[in-house]
Short mmCIF file of C-alpha atoms and ligand atoms in Angstrom, two decimals:
data_model
loop_
_atom_site.label_atom_id
_atom_site.label_comp_id
_atom_site.label_asym_id
_atom_site.label_seq_id
_atom_site.Cartn_x
_atom_site.Cartn_y
_atom_site.Cartn_z
CA UNK Q 1 -19.14 24.81 -31.49
CA UNK Q 2 -15.13 24.19 -32.18
CA UNK Q 3 -15.20 24.31 -28.74
CA UNK Q 4 -17.67 20.98 -28.10
CA UNK Q 5 -15.85 19.39 -31.34
CA UNK Q 6 -12.65 19.65 -29.27
CA UNK Q 7 -14.03 18.86 -26.39
CA UNK Q 8 -14.93 16.11 -27.60
CA UNK Q 9 -11.96 14.49 -28.61
CA UNK Q 10 -10.21 15.88 -25.58
CA UNK Q 11 -13.04 13.38 -23.70
CA UNK Q 12 -11.40 10.71 -25.93
CA UNK Q 13 -7.71 11.75 -24.99
CA UNK Q 14 -8.84 11.45 -21.28
CA UNK Q 15 -10.07 8.29 -21.49
CA UNK Q 16 -7.27 6.35 -22.81
CA UNK Q 17 -4.85 8.89 -20.14
CA UNK Q 18 -6.93 7.41 -17.45
CA UNK Q 19 -6.60 4.49 -18.19
CA UNK Q 20 -2.94 4.67 -18.49
CA UNK Q 21 -3.15 6.55 -15.96
CA UNK Q 22 -4.38 4.28 -13.03
CA UNK Q 23 -1.41 2.06 -13.39
CA UNK Q 24 1.16 4.51 -12.98
CA UNK Q 25 -0.36 5.68 -10.07
CA UNK Q 26 -0.69 2.18 -8.36
CA UNK Q 27 2.78 0.77 -9.47
CA UNK Q 28 3.99 4.44 -8.00
CA UNK Q 29 2.04 4.41 -5.22
CA UNK Q 30 3.26 0.00 -3.69
CA UNK Q 31 6.78 -0.27 -5.56
CA UNK Q 32 7.39 3.84 -5.27
CA UNK Q 33 9.24 4.20 -8.12
CA UNK Q 34 7.82 6.12 -11.79
CA UNK Q 35 7.21 3.21 -14.35
CA UNK Q 36 8.65 4.61 -17.22
CA UNK Q 37 7.99 1.22 -19.42
CA UNK Q 38 4.56 1.72 -19.37
CA UNK Q 39 4.10 3.68 -22.30
CA UNK Q 40 5.26 0.88 -24.66
CA UNK Q 41 3.40 -1.82 -22.67
CA UNK Q 42 0.92 0.34 -24.08
CA UNK Q 43 2.26 -0.08 -27.92
CA UNK Q 44 2.59 -3.59 -26.82
CA UNK Q 45 -1.09 -3.82 -26.52
CA UNK Q 46 -2.08 -2.49 -28.98
CA UNK Q 47 -0.27 -4.93 -31.51
CA UNK Q 48 -1.48 -7.71 -29.14
CA UNK Q 49 -4.66 -6.23 -30.20
CA UNK Q 50 -3.44 -5.79 -33.69
CA UNK Q 51 -2.55 -9.93 -33.94
CA UNK Q 52 -6.27 -11.11 -33.12
CA UNK Q 53 -7.33 -8.44 -35.38
CA UNK Q 54 -5.62 -9.65 -38.40
CA UNK Q 55 -5.34 -13.05 -38.45
CA UNK Q 56 -8.39 -14.23 -36.46
CA UNK Q 57 -10.46 -10.53 -38.47
CA UNK Q 58 -12.50 -9.77 -34.95
CA UNK Q 59 -12.78 -6.57 -34.00
CA UNK Q 60 -10.76 -4.66 -31.55
CA UNK Q 61 -13.11 -4.62 -28.94
CA UNK Q 62 -13.58 -8.91 -29.46
CA UNK Q 63 -9.23 -8.80 -28.97
CA UNK Q 64 -9.19 -5.67 -26.10
CA UNK Q 65 -9.66 -9.39 -23.04
CA UNK Q 66 -7.22 -10.42 -25.00
CA UNK Q 67 -4.63 -7.98 -25.47
CA UNK Q 68 -5.09 -7.58 -21.74
CA UNK Q 69 -4.37 -10.51 -20.62
CA UNK Q 70 -1.41 -10.87 -22.93
CA UNK Q 71 0.37 -7.72 -21.56
CA UNK Q 72 -0.90 -8.68 -18.08
CA UNK Q 73 1.68 -11.78 -18.85
CA UNK Q 74 4.40 -9.98 -19.77
CA UNK Q 75 3.87 -7.10 -16.78
CA UNK Q 76 4.49 -10.10 -14.22
CA UNK Q 77 7.13 -11.44 -16.64
CA UNK Q 78 9.25 -8.34 -16.69
CA UNK Q 79 8.59 -7.62 -13.08
CA UNK Q 80 9.76 -11.18 -11.79
CA UNK Q 81 12.54 -11.57 -14.06
CA UNK Q 82 13.85 -7.60 -13.64
CA UNK Q 83 11.83 -4.97 -10.95
CA UNK Q 84 11.98 -8.45 -8.36
CA UNK Q 85 15.60 -8.13 -7.96
CA UNK Q 86 15.63 -4.40 -7.42
CA UNK Q 87 12.92 -4.39 -5.32
CA UNK Q 88 16.06 -3.94 -2.39
CA UNK Q 89 17.99 -1.42 -4.25
CA UNK Q 90 16.91 1.66 -3.86
CA UNK Q 91 13.65 3.70 -6.25
CA UNK Q 92 15.53 5.26 -8.31
CA UNK Q 93 17.58 1.91 -9.95
CA UNK Q 94 13.68 0.68 -10.33
CA UNK Q 95 13.46 3.93 -12.51
CA UNK Q 96 16.16 3.76 -14.44
CA UNK Q 97 15.90 -0.36 -14.73
CA UNK Q 98 12.04 0.84 -16.10
CA UNK Q 99 13.67 3.05 -18.78
CA UNK Q 100 15.62 0.05 -20.05
CA UNK Q 101 13.01 -2.19 -20.49
CA UNK Q 102 10.62 0.63 -22.39
CA UNK Q 103 14.07 0.60 -25.14
CA UNK Q 104 13.26 -3.10 -24.77
CA UNK Q 105 10.05 -2.99 -25.45
CA UNK Q 106 9.84 -0.96 -28.17
CA UNK Q 107 12.43 -2.74 -29.82
CA UNK Q 108 11.22 -6.07 -29.51
CA UNK Q 109 8.17 -4.55 -30.81
CA UNK Q 110 9.83 -3.02 -34.02
CA UNK Q 111 11.39 -6.38 -34.18
CA UNK Q 112 8.46 -8.70 -34.43
CA UNK Q 113 5.81 -6.09 -36.32
CA UNK Q 114 7.66 -3.59 -38.21
CA UNK Q 115 8.88 0.24 -38.68
CA UNK Q 116 6.51 0.83 -39.93
CA UNK Q 117 2.46 1.85 -39.49
CA UNK Q 118 -0.66 -0.79 -39.05
CA UNK Q 119 -4.15 -0.09 -38.84
CA UNK Q 120 -6.87 -2.05 -37.03
CA UNK Q 121 -9.69 -1.62 -40.22
CA UNK Q 122 -8.89 0.49 -43.15
CA UNK Q 123 -11.51 2.26 -44.52
CA UNK Q 124 -13.41 5.18 -43.71
CA UNK Q 125 -15.93 4.91 -40.50
CA UNK Q 126 -19.13 7.04 -40.67
CA UNK Q 127 -19.00 9.49 -38.21
CA UNK Q 128 -22.60 10.32 -36.26
CA UNK Q 129 -23.28 13.37 -36.13
CA UNK Q 130 -24.83 14.47 -33.00
CA UNK Q 131 -25.80 18.20 -32.16
CA UNK Q 132 -23.64 19.67 -35.58
CA UNK Q 133 -20.31 17.93 -33.48
CA UNK Q 134 -19.02 14.25 -35.81
CA UNK Q 135 -18.67 11.30 -33.05
CA UNK Q 136 -16.70 8.58 -34.95
CA UNK Q 137 -18.46 5.39 -33.47
CA UNK Q 138 -14.64 4.26 -32.53
CA UNK Q 139 -15.01 7.46 -30.66
CA UNK Q 140 -17.90 6.23 -29.14
CA UNK Q 141 -16.56 2.45 -28.21
CA UNK Q 142 -13.24 3.90 -26.59
CA UNK Q 143 -15.38 6.32 -23.43
CA UNK Q 144 -17.64 3.81 -23.00
CA UNK Q 145 -15.10 1.39 -22.78
CA UNK Q 146 -12.73 3.52 -20.91
CA UNK Q 147 -15.72 4.11 -18.11
CA UNK Q 148 -16.56 0.36 -18.25
CA UNK Q 149 -12.86 -0.43 -17.18
CA UNK Q 150 -12.43 2.40 -14.70
CA UNK Q 151 -15.21 1.26 -12.69
CA UNK Q 152 -14.70 -2.15 -12.90
CA UNK Q 153 -11.61 -0.64 -11.39
CA UNK Q 154 -12.88 0.90 -8.40
CA UNK Q 155 -15.23 -2.02 -7.88
CA UNK Q 156 -12.53 -3.88 -7.65
CA UNK Q 157 -10.60 -1.84 -5.14
CA UNK Q 158 -13.35 -1.37 -3.01
CA UNK Q 159 -14.75 -4.44 -3.07
CA UNK Q 160 -12.25 -6.83 -3.85
CA UNK Q 161 -9.83 -7.95 -0.87
CA UNK Q 162 -6.84 -8.30 -3.59
CA UNK Q 163 -8.50 -4.54 -4.56
CA UNK Q 164 -7.91 -3.66 -0.55
CA UNK Q 165 -4.93 -4.99 -0.03
CA UNK Q 166 -3.25 -3.03 -3.05
CA UNK Q 167 -4.70 -0.31 -1.02
CA UNK Q 168 -3.12 -1.06 1.91
CA UNK Q 169 -0.13 -1.52 0.90
CA UNK Q 170 -0.03 1.95 -1.55
CA UNK Q 171 -1.32 3.13 2.15
CA UNK Q 172 1.85 2.24 4.60
CA UNK Q 173 3.49 -0.44 3.28
CA UNK Q 174 5.26 -0.88 6.63
CA UNK Q 175 1.93 -1.81 8.67
CA UNK Q 176 1.04 -4.37 5.30
CA UNK Q 177 3.57 -6.21 5.92
CA UNK Q 178 3.48 -6.31 9.75
CA UNK Q 179 -0.78 -6.96 9.36
CA UNK Q 180 0.35 -10.38 7.05
CA UNK Q 181 -0.79 -9.09 3.46
CA UNK Q 182 1.92 -11.20 1.07
CA UNK Q 183 3.37 -8.35 -0.03
CA UNK Q 184 4.68 -9.90 -3.53
CA UNK Q 185 1.27 -11.69 -4.30
CA UNK Q 186 -0.31 -8.15 -4.09
CA UNK Q 187 2.92 -7.27 -6.11
CA UNK Q 188 1.93 -9.03 -9.24
CA UNK Q 189 -1.63 -7.94 -9.16
CA UNK Q 190 -0.62 -4.42 -9.50
CA UNK Q 191 0.95 -5.29 -12.27
CA UNK Q 192 -1.29 -7.71 -13.56
CA UNK Q 193 -4.54 -4.67 -13.24
CA UNK Q 194 -1.38 -1.99 -14.24
CA UNK Q 195 -1.17 -4.23 -17.52
CA UNK Q 196 -4.65 -4.44 -18.54
CA UNK Q 197 -5.35 -1.02 -18.37
CA UNK Q 198 -2.18 0.12 -20.08
CA UNK Q 199 -2.82 -2.68 -23.29
CA UNK Q 200 -6.40 -0.68 -22.69
CA UNK Q 201 -5.62 2.25 -23.24
CA UNK Q 202 -3.09 0.97 -25.72
CA UNK Q 203 -5.46 -0.67 -28.00
CA UNK Q 204 -7.64 2.43 -27.43
CA UNK Q 205 -5.03 4.89 -29.11
CA UNK Q 206 -4.88 2.23 -31.98
CA UNK Q 207 -8.31 2.54 -32.69
CA UNK Q 208 -8.34 6.38 -32.34
CA UNK Q 209 -4.97 6.73 -34.82
CA UNK Q 210 -3.15 3.84 -36.26
CA UNK Q 211 -0.30 1.82 -34.64
CA UNK Q 212 3.02 3.14 -34.35
CA UNK Q 213 6.07 1.74 -32.79
CA UNK Q 214 6.12 4.99 -30.86
CA UNK Q 215 2.73 5.38 -29.73
CA UNK Q 216 2.68 4.04 -26.28
CA UNK Q 217 6.51 6.44 -26.14
CA UNK Q 218 4.43 9.82 -27.19
CA UNK Q 219 1.65 9.99 -24.21
CA UNK Q 220 3.55 8.82 -21.69
CA UNK Q 221 4.63 12.55 -20.15
CA UNK Q 222 0.45 13.08 -20.44
CA UNK Q 223 0.61 9.96 -18.66
CA UNK Q 224 2.72 10.77 -15.91
CA UNK Q 225 1.10 14.46 -16.60
CA UNK Q 226 -1.97 12.80 -15.20
CA UNK Q 227 -1.14 10.79 -12.43
CA UNK Q 228 0.45 13.39 -11.10
CA UNK Q 229 -2.29 15.43 -11.64
CA UNK Q 230 -4.37 13.91 -10.20
CA UNK Q 231 -1.78 12.72 -7.16
CA UNK Q 232 0.39 10.11 -7.30
CA UNK Q 233 -0.73 6.99 -5.94
CA UNK Q 234 -3.99 7.48 -5.84
CA UNK Q 235 -5.66 5.88 -8.93
CA UNK Q 236 -8.83 7.85 -7.72
CA UNK Q 237 -7.15 11.09 -8.77
CA UNK Q 238 -6.13 9.36 -12.06
CA UNK Q 239 -9.26 9.69 -13.25
CA UNK Q 240 -9.64 12.99 -13.46
CA UNK Q 241 -6.21 14.25 -14.01
CA UNK Q 242 -6.54 12.25 -17.07
CA UNK Q 243 -9.83 14.11 -18.56
CA UNK Q 244 -8.12 17.48 -17.17
CA UNK Q 245 -5.07 16.53 -19.43
CA UNK Q 246 -6.35 15.71 -22.49
CA UNK Q 247 -9.08 17.89 -22.34
CA UNK Q 248 -6.24 20.26 -21.78
CA UNK Q 249 -4.10 19.24 -24.49
CA UNK Q 250 -7.46 19.18 -27.18
CA UNK Q 251 -8.45 22.80 -26.51
CA UNK Q 252 -4.33 23.93 -27.09
CA UNK Q 253 -5.06 23.56 -30.18
CA UNK Q 254 -7.32 26.91 -30.99
CA UNK Q 255 -4.09 28.22 -30.00
CA UNK Q 256 -1.30 26.57 -29.77
CA UNK Q 257 0.23 24.21 -32.96
CA UNK Q 258 -1.25 20.73 -32.56
CA UNK Q 259 2.35 19.53 -32.04
CA UNK Q 260 2.52 21.66 -28.66
CA UNK Q 261 -0.36 19.52 -27.11
CA UNK Q 262 2.41 17.15 -25.39
CA UNK Q 263 4.37 20.40 -24.31
CA UNK Q 264 0.52 21.42 -22.61
CA UNK Q 265 0.88 18.59 -20.90
CA UNK Q 266 4.30 19.34 -19.33
CA UNK Q 267 3.53 22.72 -18.42
CA UNK Q 268 0.63 21.55 -16.90
CA UNK Q 269 3.00 18.60 -14.61
CA UNK Q 270 5.51 20.74 -13.79
CA UNK Q 271 3.25 23.46 -12.37
CA UNK Q 272 1.46 21.31 -10.55
CA UNK Q 273 4.59 19.95 -9.36
CA UNK Q 274 5.48 23.23 -7.63
CA UNK Q 275 2.03 24.56 -6.92
CA UNK Q 276 0.67 21.80 -5.50
CA UNK Q 277 3.61 18.19 -5.45
CA UNK Q 278 -0.19 16.10 -3.53
CA UNK Q 279 -1.60 16.91 -6.04
CA UNK Q 280 -5.44 18.39 -6.96
CA UNK Q 281 -7.42 16.21 -4.02
CA UNK Q 282 -3.59 16.82 -1.88
CA UNK Q 283 -3.03 14.54 0.62
CA UNK Q 284 0.07 12.57 1.02
CA UNK Q 285 2.71 12.92 -1.17
CA UNK G 1 7.88 -23.61 30.31
CA UNK G 2 6.71 -20.13 30.02
CA UNK G 3 4.54 -18.22 27.53
CA UNK G 4 7.62 -16.26 25.27
CA UNK G 5 10.59 -16.53 26.73
CA UNK G 6 13.72 -14.44 25.63
CA UNK G 7 17.27 -15.74 26.50
CA UNK G 8 19.70 -13.75 26.08
CA UNK G 9 19.59 -12.18 22.55
CA UNK G 10 21.97 -10.37 20.38
CA UNK G 11 21.41 -7.97 17.27
CA UNK G 12 20.07 -4.76 16.00
CA UNK G 13 19.84 -2.65 12.66
CA UNK G 14 23.49 -3.93 11.48
CA UNK G 15 25.65 -2.23 12.23
CA UNK G 16 26.11 -2.26 16.36
CA UNK G 17 23.80 -4.79 18.00
CA UNK G 18 21.25 -3.10 20.12
CA UNK G 19 20.11 -5.63 21.95
CA UNK G 20 22.44 -6.79 23.93
CA UNK G 21 21.84 -9.66 26.41
CA UNK G 22 18.62 -9.57 26.86
CA UNK G 23 16.59 -11.32 28.90
CA UNK G 24 12.02 -11.26 28.66
CA UNK G 25 9.89 -13.37 29.86
CA UNK G 26 6.22 -13.15 29.50
CA UNK G 27 3.36 -15.86 30.89
CA UNK G 28 0.67 -16.38 29.42
CA UNK G 29 -2.61 -14.63 29.84
CA UNK G 30 -0.42 -11.42 32.21
CA UNK G 31 -0.08 -7.73 30.63
CA UNK G 32 3.57 -7.19 30.78
CA UNK G 33 5.35 -3.29 30.62
CA UNK G 34 8.92 -2.80 29.56
CA UNK G 35 9.73 0.61 30.38
CA UNK G 36 13.35 1.99 30.13
CA UNK G 37 14.64 5.62 28.99
CA UNK G 38 15.14 7.14 25.15
CA UNK G 39 17.12 4.69 23.04
CA UNK G 40 16.78 1.57 25.23
CA UNK G 41 16.09 -1.28 22.75
CA UNK G 42 12.30 -0.95 23.68
CA UNK G 43 11.07 -0.69 20.41
CA UNK G 44 14.12 -3.13 19.00
CA UNK G 45 13.35 -6.01 21.22
CA UNK G 46 9.63 -6.14 19.62
CA UNK G 47 10.40 -5.75 16.76
CA UNK G 48 13.27 -8.39 17.47
CA UNK G 49 9.98 -10.92 18.76
CA UNK G 50 7.79 -9.73 15.79
CA UNK G 51 10.86 -10.99 13.64
CA UNK G 52 11.84 -7.33 12.42
CA UNK G 53 14.59 -7.33 13.02
CA UNK G 54 17.32 -9.81 12.90
CA UNK G 55 18.16 -12.05 15.89
CA UNK G 56 22.17 -12.91 15.45
CA UNK G 57 22.61 -14.98 19.01
CA UNK G 58 20.40 -16.22 21.91
CA UNK G 59 16.57 -17.61 21.12
CA UNK G 60 13.13 -17.05 21.71
CA UNK G 61 10.11 -19.39 21.93
CA UNK G 62 6.45 -18.82 22.42
CA UNK G 63 4.13 -21.47 24.09
CA UNK G 64 8.01 -23.90 23.13
CA UNK G 65 8.31 -23.34 20.54
CA UNK G 66 11.45 -21.81 18.19
CA UNK G 67 9.90 -18.51 16.80
CA UNK G 68 13.00 -16.02 16.60
CA UNK G 69 13.94 -14.31 13.03
CA UNK G 70 11.21 -15.92 11.14
CA UNK G 71 8.75 -13.58 8.52
CA UNK G 72 6.09 -11.39 10.33
CA UNK G 73 3.60 -13.61 8.33
CA UNK G 74 4.24 -16.28 9.61
CA UNK G 75 4.30 -14.64 13.42
CA UNK G 76 1.41 -13.31 12.45
CA UNK G 77 -0.67 -16.88 11.82
CA UNK G 78 1.02 -18.36 14.71
CA UNK G 79 -1.30 -15.92 17.12
CA UNK G 80 0.83 -12.69 17.68
CA UNK G 81 0.00 -9.54 17.15
CA UNK G 82 2.41 -5.88 16.62
CA UNK G 83 0.51 -2.81 16.73
CA UNK G 84 3.97 -0.12 16.27
CA UNK G 85 4.10 2.99 17.80
CA UNK G 86 3.00 4.81 15.21
CA UNK G 87 1.75 5.04 11.25
CA UNK G 88 -0.53 2.27 12.75
CA UNK G 89 -3.21 2.51 10.66
CA UNK G 90 -4.09 2.84 6.49
CA UNK G 91 -5.34 6.35 6.59
CA UNK G 92 -7.70 6.08 3.37
CA UNK G 93 -9.42 3.07 4.66
CA UNK G 94 -12.62 3.41 6.86
CA UNK G 95 -12.32 1.34 9.86
CA UNK G 96 -14.25 -1.77 8.51
CA UNK G 97 -11.45 -2.26 5.70
CA UNK G 98 -8.10 -1.38 8.66
CA UNK G 99 -10.15 -4.24 10.42
CA UNK G 100 -10.61 -6.46 7.47
CA UNK G 101 -7.13 -5.89 6.69
CA UNK G 102 -5.79 -7.67 9.86
CA UNK G 103 -7.51 -10.35 9.07
CA UNK G 104 -5.90 -11.05 6.05
CA UNK G 105 -4.55 -14.24 6.49
CA UNK G 106 -7.83 -15.67 7.39
CA UNK G 107 -9.72 -17.59 4.75
CA UNK G 108 -12.53 -18.25 7.34
CA UNK G 109 -15.66 -15.83 8.64
CA UNK G 110 -14.15 -12.88 9.56
CA UNK G 111 -17.44 -11.64 11.21
CA UNK G 112 -17.51 -13.09 14.31
CA UNK G 113 -13.66 -11.43 15.35
CA UNK G 114 -15.24 -8.41 13.69
CA UNK G 115 -18.43 -8.44 16.25
CA UNK G 116 -15.93 -8.50 18.79
CA UNK G 117 -13.62 -5.99 17.88
CA UNK G 118 -17.40 -3.79 17.59
CA UNK G 119 -18.38 -5.46 21.58
CA UNK G 120 -14.60 -4.91 22.98
CA UNK G 121 -15.33 -0.54 20.87
CA UNK G 122 -18.54 0.05 20.74
CA UNK G 123 -16.54 3.88 19.02
CA UNK G 124 -15.98 1.61 15.98
CA UNK G 125 -18.90 0.24 15.19
CA UNK G 126 -20.33 3.68 15.49
CA UNK G 127 -17.49 4.60 12.49
CA UNK G 128 -16.89 2.17 10.94
CA UNK G 129 -17.35 4.50 7.49
CA UNK G 130 -14.61 6.77 8.56
CA UNK G 131 -11.67 6.28 7.25
CA UNK G 132 -9.46 5.76 9.56
CA UNK G 133 -6.71 8.85 9.08
CA UNK G 134 -9.32 11.28 9.62
CA UNK G 135 -9.71 10.00 12.74
CA UNK G 136 -8.88 11.03 16.56
CA UNK G 137 -6.06 9.73 18.15
CA UNK G 138 -7.14 7.41 20.95
CA UNK G 139 -9.88 6.18 17.96
CA UNK G 140 -7.30 5.63 15.37
CA UNK G 141 -5.45 3.33 18.32
CA UNK G 142 -8.35 1.68 18.74
CA UNK G 143 -8.34 1.30 15.16
CA UNK G 144 -5.36 -0.29 15.43
CA UNK G 145 -5.86 -2.46 18.20
CA UNK G 146 -8.81 -3.91 16.24
CA UNK G 147 -6.27 -4.54 13.65
CA UNK G 148 -4.18 -6.66 15.61
CA UNK G 149 -6.84 -8.37 17.42
CA UNK G 150 -8.87 -9.18 14.25
CA UNK G 151 -6.34 -12.66 14.20
CA UNK G 152 -7.72 -13.51 17.43
CA UNK G 153 -3.80 -12.98 19.25
CA UNK G 154 -2.72 -15.25 21.45
CA UNK G 155 -0.82 -12.59 22.48
CA UNK G 156 -0.69 -9.05 21.44
CA UNK G 157 2.40 -6.29 21.21
CA UNK G 158 1.24 -2.77 21.76
CA UNK G 159 4.75 -0.43 20.91
CA UNK G 160 3.95 3.47 23.35
CA UNK G 161 -0.18 2.90 22.69
CA UNK G 162 -0.66 6.00 24.64
CA UNK G 163 1.93 8.26 23.04
CA UNK G 164 0.73 11.77 22.30
CA UNK G 165 -2.82 11.15 23.39
CA UNK G 166 -4.35 14.08 26.01
CA UNK G 167 -4.77 12.24 29.71
CA UNK G 168 -8.25 11.05 28.81
CA UNK G 169 -7.28 9.47 26.10
CA UNK G 170 -4.03 7.63 28.30
CA UNK G 171 -6.79 6.21 31.11
CA UNK G 172 -9.25 4.75 28.36
CA UNK G 173 -6.56 3.36 26.83
CA UNK G 174 -5.52 1.66 29.48
CA UNK G 175 -8.97 0.78 30.56
CA UNK G 176 -9.19 -0.82 26.70
CA UNK G 177 -6.15 -2.88 27.05
CA UNK G 178 -7.41 -4.02 30.53
CA UNK G 179 -10.46 -5.11 28.93
CA UNK G 180 -8.19 -7.29 26.10
CA UNK G 181 -6.81 -8.88 28.58
CA UNK G 182 -10.32 -10.20 29.72
CA UNK G 183 -10.38 -11.81 27.37
CA UNK G 184 -7.77 -13.73 27.80
CA UNK G 185 -4.76 -12.48 25.37
CA UNK G 186 -1.65 -12.27 26.43
CA UNK G 187 -0.56 -8.38 26.78
CA UNK G 188 3.28 -6.91 25.54
CA UNK G 189 3.69 -3.64 25.45
CA UNK G 190 6.49 -0.48 25.80
CA UNK G 191 5.59 2.19 27.42
CA UNK G 192 5.97 6.22 28.03
CA UNK G 193 3.66 7.17 30.69
CA UNK G 194 5.05 4.27 32.94
CA UNK G 195 3.39 5.03 36.11
CA UNK G 196 0.11 4.23 34.90
CA UNK G 197 1.28 1.68 32.79
CA UNK G 198 2.73 -0.11 35.72
CA UNK G 199 -0.27 -0.10 37.32
CA UNK G 200 -2.21 -1.96 35.81
CA UNK G 201 0.93 -4.84 34.74
CA UNK G 202 1.48 -8.00 36.29
CA UNK G 203 4.66 -7.93 35.22
CA UNK G 204 7.28 -4.78 34.66
CA UNK G 205 10.65 -4.86 33.37
CA UNK G 206 13.05 -1.77 33.57
CA UNK G 207 15.27 -1.75 30.09
CA UNK G 208 19.14 0.10 30.11
CA UNK G 209 21.26 -0.34 27.02
CA UNK G 210 20.38 -3.14 25.71
CA UNK G 211 19.52 -5.81 28.62
CA UNK G 212 16.70 -6.15 32.15
CA UNK G 213 18.14 -3.77 34.20
CA UNK G 214 15.27 -4.72 36.86
CA UNK G 215 11.71 -7.11 36.61
CA UNK G 216 8.93 -7.34 39.36
CA UNK G 217 5.57 -7.08 39.41
CA UNK G 218 4.18 -3.91 38.35
CA UNK G 219 3.35 -2.60 41.79
CA UNK G 220 6.44 -3.49 43.37
CA UNK G 221 8.57 -1.83 40.56
CA UNK G 222 6.56 1.09 41.71
CA UNK G 223 7.32 1.33 44.89
CA UNK G 224 11.81 0.12 44.39
CA UNK G 225 13.13 3.87 45.43
CA UNK G 226 16.12 2.32 42.68
CA UNK G 227 13.73 2.16 39.90
CA UNK G 228 11.79 5.03 40.87
CA UNK G 229 14.89 7.69 41.00
CA UNK G 230 16.35 6.47 37.69
CA UNK G 231 14.23 5.88 35.74
CA UNK G 232 10.30 7.13 36.41
CA UNK G 233 11.71 10.06 37.33
CA UNK G 234 11.95 10.53 40.65
N1 ADP O 1 15.62 1.52 12.03
C1 ADP O 1 16.93 1.85 12.53
N2 ADP O 1 18.09 1.69 11.96
C2 ADP O 1 19.34 2.19 13.16
N3 ADP O 1 19.19 1.92 14.01
C3 ADP O 1 18.19 2.41 14.91
C4 ADP O 1 16.53 2.88 14.24
N4 ADP O 1 15.79 2.11 15.20
C5 ADP O 1 16.18 2.42 16.10
N5 ADP O 1 17.13 2.19 16.24
C6 ADP O 1 18.50 2.50 17.12
O1 ADP O 1 18.41 1.35 18.77
C7 ADP O 1 18.42 1.93 19.70
C8 ADP O 1 17.54 1.73 19.86
O2 ADP O 1 16.42 2.13 19.64
P1 ADP O 1 14.92 1.29 19.83
O3 ADP O 1 14.12 0.57 20.58
O4 ADP O 1 13.20 2.53 19.09
O5 ADP O 1 14.84 2.59 21.45
P2 ADP O 1 13.42 2.36 22.37
O6 ADP O 1 11.74 2.47 21.97
O7 ADP O 1 13.68 2.18 24.00
O8 ADP O 1 13.17 4.18 22.38
C9 ADP O 1 18.56 3.40 19.25
O9 ADP O 1 19.66 4.02 19.41
C10 ADP O 1 18.08 3.83 17.49
O10 ADP O 1 18.49 5.26 17.48
MG1 MG O 2 10.54 3.07 20.82
#
């Protein structure tokens, strides 16, 4: 029973990690750098959600699209003002500058919302009992929301011209250029998608626990682990990677202290990089 | 006025010039073939025409309009298609998606263009749902050419379209190239399989050390003993 209960938590965590990992994976696929500020973009999304939850009294789910839109906007501004200038340099410069952006975003969040924890809703939620398992209503919303968003991302990537162009750029950047695909526009689209999904992950994280200026940073490592497990640059791999990492982290509490959860993600990531750097499903590294 | 005119261009990758006073003329409707030793600058010349390599000096005109140093996106819109030698498909995308990407800059209905490509390469119609990366070398070359044809170019440039293909596919690829030319599309290609390529060429050029050394009709170049000895391996 305990294992099943942990599986439930694992799927919830996995849903959140997946949404973060989709962005990390796509940004790596197209811009070739590990986006270290992704965790803090998740945090930013969570706090944008709080603005509407606290300010307008709407539910976190209703605030979700607004938080996604605002975070996507911030992602574009950061890209156009900072990353864009560095695109012609080496990817490692972008990686390091994204580290700087991570710190800047976190400080800004602390400045605006303070260093203490916040909650979307105070009071206790009455959990559902399903076959003896404890399932909070928010858990259901998180998983359903993540499934909905993943399906939307899938349809976007396979049915729309912009989505296909993103896959094309990630597949073969040089060919995309000689084909006449407008790279800068597609890069902006990638930030919109990555930023929006990061915000969703952040709001879900806030629904699951409490908001804190480091909630996103705290899951950055598992998010990277999920992206690498799925084969970085492959958004579909990120879905499987997120679930595996989320479930492994929760199941590890059977034998390890919960504080070791990120270490479990880290161990899986390192093992993966050693054994199969191209990800679970092989293919291009 | 010729269709494509390259006059005395100099340029390269930043260091020393690779192209050193290169000339090239192609008339409308021709198949023009560039041959020459490895490292002669054949690929570089093609990239210069397409705006991928900076031209420092000299002029390039297409149909009388200056086109030197324009971004690829603009070249595509002007009716020039370019198929690089290697990595010339989107491997995880299906054949159909590769063709759709070829038409990216278009905002009109692309189905007629796709039907034309499928008419030209029926094999692609059969395999339109296959990821391009899983296809054979000859089929990949069809995808690559089909991708460039989706813009219905006036000039199609192919960099070594038969490189790495088995003899059977080499023959097929030259047939395909002739069929594309039959649609009225001017072709400029670089080829290592010089003899076979020159057989179908209206115009052949020998490039060495970044300059044009010989120019003649394909069959005449093949018959030229000097060219045969120096550049076609005897
Ligand atoms: N991307 C590049 N950067 C720097 N030098 C290059 C690059 N590509 C080719 N070269 C150099 O330019 C010269 C001509 O190359 P290329 O045009 O590819 O020759 P060819 O196609 O005739 O074999 C070679 O000396 C090659 O080393
Ligand atoms: Mg070459």
